[in-house]
Every structure is written in C-alpha cells, then in structure tokens.
Amino acid sequence: MFPNPAEYLRSIKEKFGVKVCVWINSYISQGSSLFQEGLERGYFIKRTDGDAWQWDLWQPVLAIVDFTNPAACKWYGDKLRALLDLGVDCFKTDFGERTPMLTSNALTVLILTRCTTSNYNKLVFNLLQERFGEHEAVLFARSATAGGQRFPVHWGGDCESTWEAMSETLRGNLSLTLSGLGFASHDIGGFEGHLLVKSVHMRWCPYGAFSSHTRLHGSSSYRVPWNYDTENDASASKALAKFIDTKHRPSPYMYAAVG
C-alpha cells in the first residue's frame, strides 16, 4: 500500500504543512509478522497455563502486549521508534481498556486493567517526549484511568451517528474534563451506524470545533461535510469552515497567555 512511506510522509508534510498521527493499538494479530516474535519472547499477556491469551473480539486471534513486562515495553517501543524515523509525529493509542479476566480476584483484575491502560499510554507518550522534547508529545488516546491526564489527548470512542449519541458524547466529555483531564475530543458526526442526516452533522460541527481537539471520523463511511453538500448547497462545508475559523482566531492570544 505504501511502497515508500518515508517519502510519502515527507511529501504530505511539505505540501500541506501538517503533522502526521498514525493509528496503533495494544493488540498483535496472529496474522502479523510480529506475532511469532512476541510469542517466542513472552511479550504477550498469558493464560494461567503459560500460553498466550488470545481472543476474537474485534479481529481474529489477537494477543495483547503485556505492558507490565519491561522487555515487552522496550520491544513495542522500538517498533514505534521505527515509525518515528519514517516521519510520524504522534500516535492514536486506540484500545487499551480491555484486560482478560485470568483470575477470580476482582481486585487483581481491576489493578491489571488499570496497569494496561496506564502503562500503554505512558509508554507511547514518554517515547514521543523522548523524541520531540518536553511539551511536544501528544496522543489521541481512547482509554484512561487515574493519572491519565498526564498523557493527553483523550477522545470518547465509537459513538453512534444520532442526536442521542451526540448528547451522550457531550455529557461524557463534560464529565471527563471535570475529572481533571483537560483535553477531550470525539468523532464529529459519529463513528458507528448509518450516515446521519445533514442537520445532525451540521449541529455536531460547532460542538466539535469548540472541543479542545477537533476530528472528523467514521467507521464504514467518509463522514466529512462536503459529502452532505450538493452542487447548489454547500451549507455543511460552510458551517464547519465558519466554526473552525472562529476557533482559530483567538489562538494567538491563547498561546501568548500560556507562553
């Protein structure tokens, strides 16, 4: 798909003046070239009999990197460093919230779940900080636990494309920021379900624009405002452009205030 990723990333950044965030997760598929390497070295969460724990939720036969294992963390981190060398600037740390229940002790399960979430995001955040310097690291994280505010940014996961889901996302982000996580995002237009009606998308745009971080996203479709426009009606695109411009205008004052 990308015969020369380094050149591809370089050309995108040069042409559009952007930074590049790529999607990663805490799983290794059995179909991946990395699976056997991780398996032989004991880098995956194990069953009580010592075999790698795997499941088929989301994708078939996935193993989960054991982020309580320092050697596994170094191995995983080295794979990410190779992507940074290609020109990647940050990572979307998807998943991280699901830990298998390998024990009947509920407290142990709770601790393991929090360790997976925290260690996963901490590892990636620190790796970016190591590469780019203090105050220059950023994630787009899905999971969080106590202390997660140290590894921003977080977004609300896979919401539906409905009025109700937009309202739920709003309440969720308010709860998140009131809990001490200063940055919150969500999928403008919703991620799951059928394409929403134009009015929902247009209402979601200002909400997304005035969230700390703004993202258009969708699961099985390309959910961008111009897909709701027609030859004679560009109101969806104009709505997003208006609010993005409004968001950007005070940026110099904000940067000056914190600088």
Coordinates of C-alpha atoms in Angstrom, one line a residue:
M1 CA 0.0 0.0 0.0
F2 CA 2.9 2.4 0.8
P3 CA 6.0 1.3 -1.1
N4 CA 7.9 4.3 0.2
P5 CA 6.3 5.5 3.4
A6 CA 9.1 7.9 4.3
E7 CA 8.8 9.8 1.0
Y8 CA 5.0 9.7 1.2
L9 CA 5.0 11.3 4.7
R10 CA 7.6 13.8 3.7
S11 CA 5.6 14.9 0.6
I12 CA 2.4 15.3 2.7
K13 CA 4.0 17.4 5.3
E14 CA 5.8 19.5 2.8
K15 CA 2.7 20.1 0.7
F16 CA 0.1 20.7 3.4
G17 CA 2.2 21.9 6.4
V18 CA 0.8 19.2 8.7
K19 CA 2.0 16.8 11.3
V20 CA 1.1 13.1 10.9
C21 CA -0.6 11.0 13.5
V22 CA -0.9 7.2 12.9
W23 CA -3.2 4.7 14.4
I24 CA -1.9 1.9 16.7
N25 CA -3.4 -0.4 19.3
S26 CA -2.4 -2.8 22.1
Y27 CA -3.1 -6.0 20.1
I28 CA -0.9 -8.1 17.9
S29 CA -2.8 -10.3 15.4
Q30 CA -1.7 -13.8 14.8
G31 CA -1.5 -12.9 11.1
S32 CA 1.1 -10.2 11.8
S33 CA 4.7 -10.7 11.1
L34 CA 5.4 -9.5 14.7
F35 CA 3.3 -12.2 16.3
Q36 CA 5.8 -15.1 16.4
E37 CA 8.5 -12.7 17.6
G38 CA 6.4 -11.5 20.5
L39 CA 5.1 -15.0 21.3
E40 CA 8.6 -16.6 21.4
R41 CA 9.9 -13.9 23.7
G42 CA 6.9 -14.0 26.1
Y43 CA 5.8 -10.5 25.4
F44 CA 2.0 -11.2 25.5
I45 CA -0.4 -11.5 28.4
K46 CA -0.5 -15.2 29.3
R47 CA -3.1 -17.7 30.4
T48 CA -2.7 -19.4 33.7
D49 CA -1.1 -22.4 31.8
G50 CA 1.5 -20.1 30.3
D51 CA 0.1 -19.9 26.8
A52 CA -0.5 -16.5 25.2
W53 CA -4.0 -15.3 25.9
Q54 CA -5.9 -14.6 22.6
W55 CA -9.4 -13.6 21.6
D56 CA -11.5 -12.9 18.5
L57 CA -13.2 -9.7 19.7
W58 CA -12.8 -7.1 17.0
Q59 CA -10.2 -9.1 15.0
P60 CA -9.5 -12.9 14.9
V61 CA -6.9 -14.4 17.3
L62 CA -5.5 -11.3 18.8
A63 CA -2.9 -11.3 21.6
I64 CA -2.4 -8.4 23.9
V65 CA 1.0 -6.9 24.6
D66 CA 2.0 -7.3 28.3
F67 CA 2.8 -3.7 29.3
T68 CA 3.8 -4.8 32.8
N69 CA 6.8 -6.5 31.2
P70 CA 9.7 -4.1 30.7
A71 CA 11.2 -6.2 27.9
A72 CA 7.8 -6.2 26.1
C73 CA 7.6 -2.4 26.5
K74 CA 11.0 -1.9 25.0
W75 CA 10.1 -4.2 22.1
Y76 CA 6.9 -2.4 21.4
G77 CA 8.5 1.0 21.8
D78 CA 11.3 0.1 19.3
K79 CA 8.6 -0.7 16.7
L80 CA 7.1 2.7 17.3
R81 CA 10.6 4.4 17.1
A82 CA 10.9 2.9 13.6
L83 CA 7.7 4.7 12.6
L84 CA 9.0 8.0 14.0
D85 CA 12.1 7.6 11.9
L86 CA 9.9 7.4 8.9
G87 CA 8.4 10.8 9.7
V88 CA 5.4 10.0 12.0
D89 CA 4.8 12.8 14.6
C90 CA 2.4 11.2 17.1
F91 CA 0.2 8.2 17.7
K92 CA -3.5 7.4 18.2
T93 CA -3.4 4.9 21.0
D94 CA -6.6 3.0 20.4
F95 CA -8.0 0.4 22.8
G96 CA -6.0 -0.5 26.0
E97 CA -9.2 -0.8 28.1
R98 CA -9.8 -4.5 27.8
T99 CA -7.8 -6.9 30.0
P100 CA -8.7 -10.6 30.2
M101 CA -10.1 -11.9 33.5
L102 CA -7.5 -14.5 34.2
T103 CA -8.2 -14.6 38.0
S104 CA -11.3 -14.8 40.2
N105 CA -9.8 -12.0 42.3
A106 CA -11.8 -8.8 41.3
L107 CA -9.1 -6.5 42.8
T108 CA -6.4 -8.2 40.8
V109 CA -8.4 -7.8 37.6
L110 CA -9.0 -4.1 38.4
I111 CA -5.3 -3.5 39.0
L112 CA -4.3 -5.3 35.8
T113 CA -6.8 -3.3 33.8
R114 CA -5.5 0.0 35.1
C115 CA -1.9 -1.1 34.6
T116 CA -2.6 -2.0 31.0
T117 CA -4.3 1.3 30.3
S118 CA -1.8 3.5 32.1
N119 CA 1.4 1.7 31.1
Y120 CA 0.3 1.6 27.4
N121 CA -0.3 5.3 27.2
K122 CA 2.6 6.3 29.4
L123 CA 5.0 4.2 27.2
V124 CA 3.9 5.9 24.0
F125 CA 3.7 9.4 25.5
N126 CA 7.2 9.1 27.0
L127 CA 8.6 7.8 23.8
L128 CA 7.3 10.9 21.9
Q129 CA 8.6 13.2 24.6
E130 CA 12.0 11.5 24.3
R131 CA 12.0 12.1 20.6
F132 CA 10.5 15.6 20.4
G133 CA 11.1 17.2 23.8
E134 CA 9.1 18.3 26.7
H135 CA 5.6 19.7 26.0
E136 CA 5.8 18.4 22.4
A137 CA 4.3 14.9 22.9
V138 CA 0.6 14.2 22.3
L139 CA -1.5 11.1 22.0
F140 CA -5.1 10.6 20.7
A141 CA -6.0 8.0 23.4
R142 CA -9.1 6.0 23.9
S143 CA -8.6 4.5 27.4
A144 CA -7.7 6.2 30.7
T145 CA -7.5 5.6 34.4
A146 CA -6.4 7.7 37.4
G147 CA -3.5 9.8 36.3
G148 CA -4.4 9.6 32.7
Q149 CA -4.4 13.4 32.4
R150 CA -0.6 13.2 32.2
F151 CA -0.9 11.6 28.7
P152 CA -3.3 13.7 26.7
V153 CA -5.4 13.9 24.4
H154 CA -8.4 11.6 25.0
W155 CA -11.4 11.0 22.8
G156 CA -14.7 9.3 23.5
G157 CA -14.5 6.2 21.4
D158 CA -17.1 4.9 18.9
C159 CA -20.3 6.8 19.3
E160 CA -23.3 6.4 17.0
S161 CA -24.4 8.8 14.4
T162 CA -27.5 10.1 16.1
W163 CA -28.8 13.1 18.1
E164 CA -28.9 10.9 21.2
A165 CA -25.2 9.9 20.8
M166 CA -24.1 13.4 20.3
S167 CA -25.8 14.4 23.5
E168 CA -24.2 11.4 25.3
T169 CA -20.8 12.4 24.0
L170 CA -21.3 16.0 25.2
R171 CA -22.1 14.8 28.7
G172 CA -19.2 12.3 28.6
N173 CA -16.7 15.0 27.7
L174 CA -18.0 17.3 30.4
S175 CA -17.6 14.5 32.9
L176 CA -14.1 13.8 31.6
T177 CA -12.9 17.4 31.8
L178 CA -14.5 17.9 35.3
S179 CA -12.5 14.8 36.3
G180 CA -9.2 16.6 35.6
L181 CA -8.5 15.6 32.0
G182 CA -8.0 19.0 30.4
F183 CA -8.4 17.9 26.7
A184 CA -11.3 16.0 25.3
S185 CA -12.4 15.1 21.7
H186 CA -14.9 12.9 19.9
D187 CA -15.8 11.8 16.4
I188 CA -17.7 14.6 14.7
G189 CA -20.7 13.1 13.0
G190 CA -20.4 9.9 15.0
F191 CA -18.4 6.8 14.2
E192 CA -20.9 3.9 14.0
G193 CA -24.2 3.3 12.3
H194 CA -25.7 4.7 9.1
L195 CA -24.8 8.0 7.7
L196 CA -26.5 10.6 9.8
V197 CA -28.8 13.3 8.4
K198 CA -27.3 16.5 7.3
S199 CA -28.8 18.5 10.2
V200 CA -27.2 16.3 12.8
H201 CA -23.8 16.6 11.1
M202 CA -24.1 20.4 10.9
R203 CA -25.0 20.6 14.6
W204 CA -22.1 18.4 15.5
C205 CA -19.6 20.6 13.7
P206 CA -19.7 23.6 16.1
Y207 CA -19.6 21.2 19.1
G208 CA -16.6 19.5 17.6
A209 CA -14.9 22.8 16.6
F210 CA -15.2 24.1 20.2
S211 CA -13.9 20.9 21.8
S212 CA -10.2 21.1 22.6
H213 CA -9.3 18.9 19.7
T214 CA -11.4 18.6 16.5
R215 CA -11.7 15.4 14.4
L216 CA -13.9 14.2 11.6
H217 CA -14.2 10.4 11.6
G218 CA -16.4 7.5 10.6
S219 CA -16.4 3.7 10.6
S220 CA -17.7 2.5 7.3
S221 CA -18.1 5.8 5.5
Y222 CA -16.2 9.0 4.8
R223 CA -18.1 11.4 7.2
V224 CA -17.0 14.9 6.0
P225 CA -19.3 17.9 5.5
W226 CA -18.7 18.2 1.8
N227 CA -20.3 14.7 1.3
Y228 CA -23.6 16.3 2.6
D229 CA -23.3 19.2 0.2
T230 CA -24.8 19.5 -3.3
E231 CA -23.8 21.5 -6.3
N232 CA -26.2 24.2 -5.2
D233 CA -25.9 23.9 -1.5
A234 CA -22.5 24.0 0.3
S235 CA -24.0 24.8 3.7
A236 CA -22.5 21.8 5.6
S237 CA -18.9 22.7 4.5
K238 CA -19.5 26.4 5.2
A239 CA -20.8 25.6 8.6
L240 CA -17.6 23.7 9.6
A241 CA -15.4 26.3 8.0
K242 CA -17.1 29.1 9.9
F243 CA -16.6 27.5 13.3
I244 CA -13.0 26.3 12.6
D245 CA -12.1 29.9 11.7
T246 CA -13.8 31.1 14.9
K247 CA -11.8 28.5 16.8
H248 CA -8.5 29.6 15.3
R249 CA -8.9 33.3 15.6
P250 CA -8.2 33.5 19.3
S251 CA -5.3 31.1 19.1
P252 CA -2.5 33.7 19.1
Y253 CA -3.9 35.2 22.4
M254 CA -4.2 31.7 24.0
Y255 CA -0.6 30.8 23.0
A256 CA 0.6 34.1 24.3
A257 CA -1.2 33.6 27.6
V258 CA 0.4 30.2 28.3
G259 CA 3.7 31.1 26.8

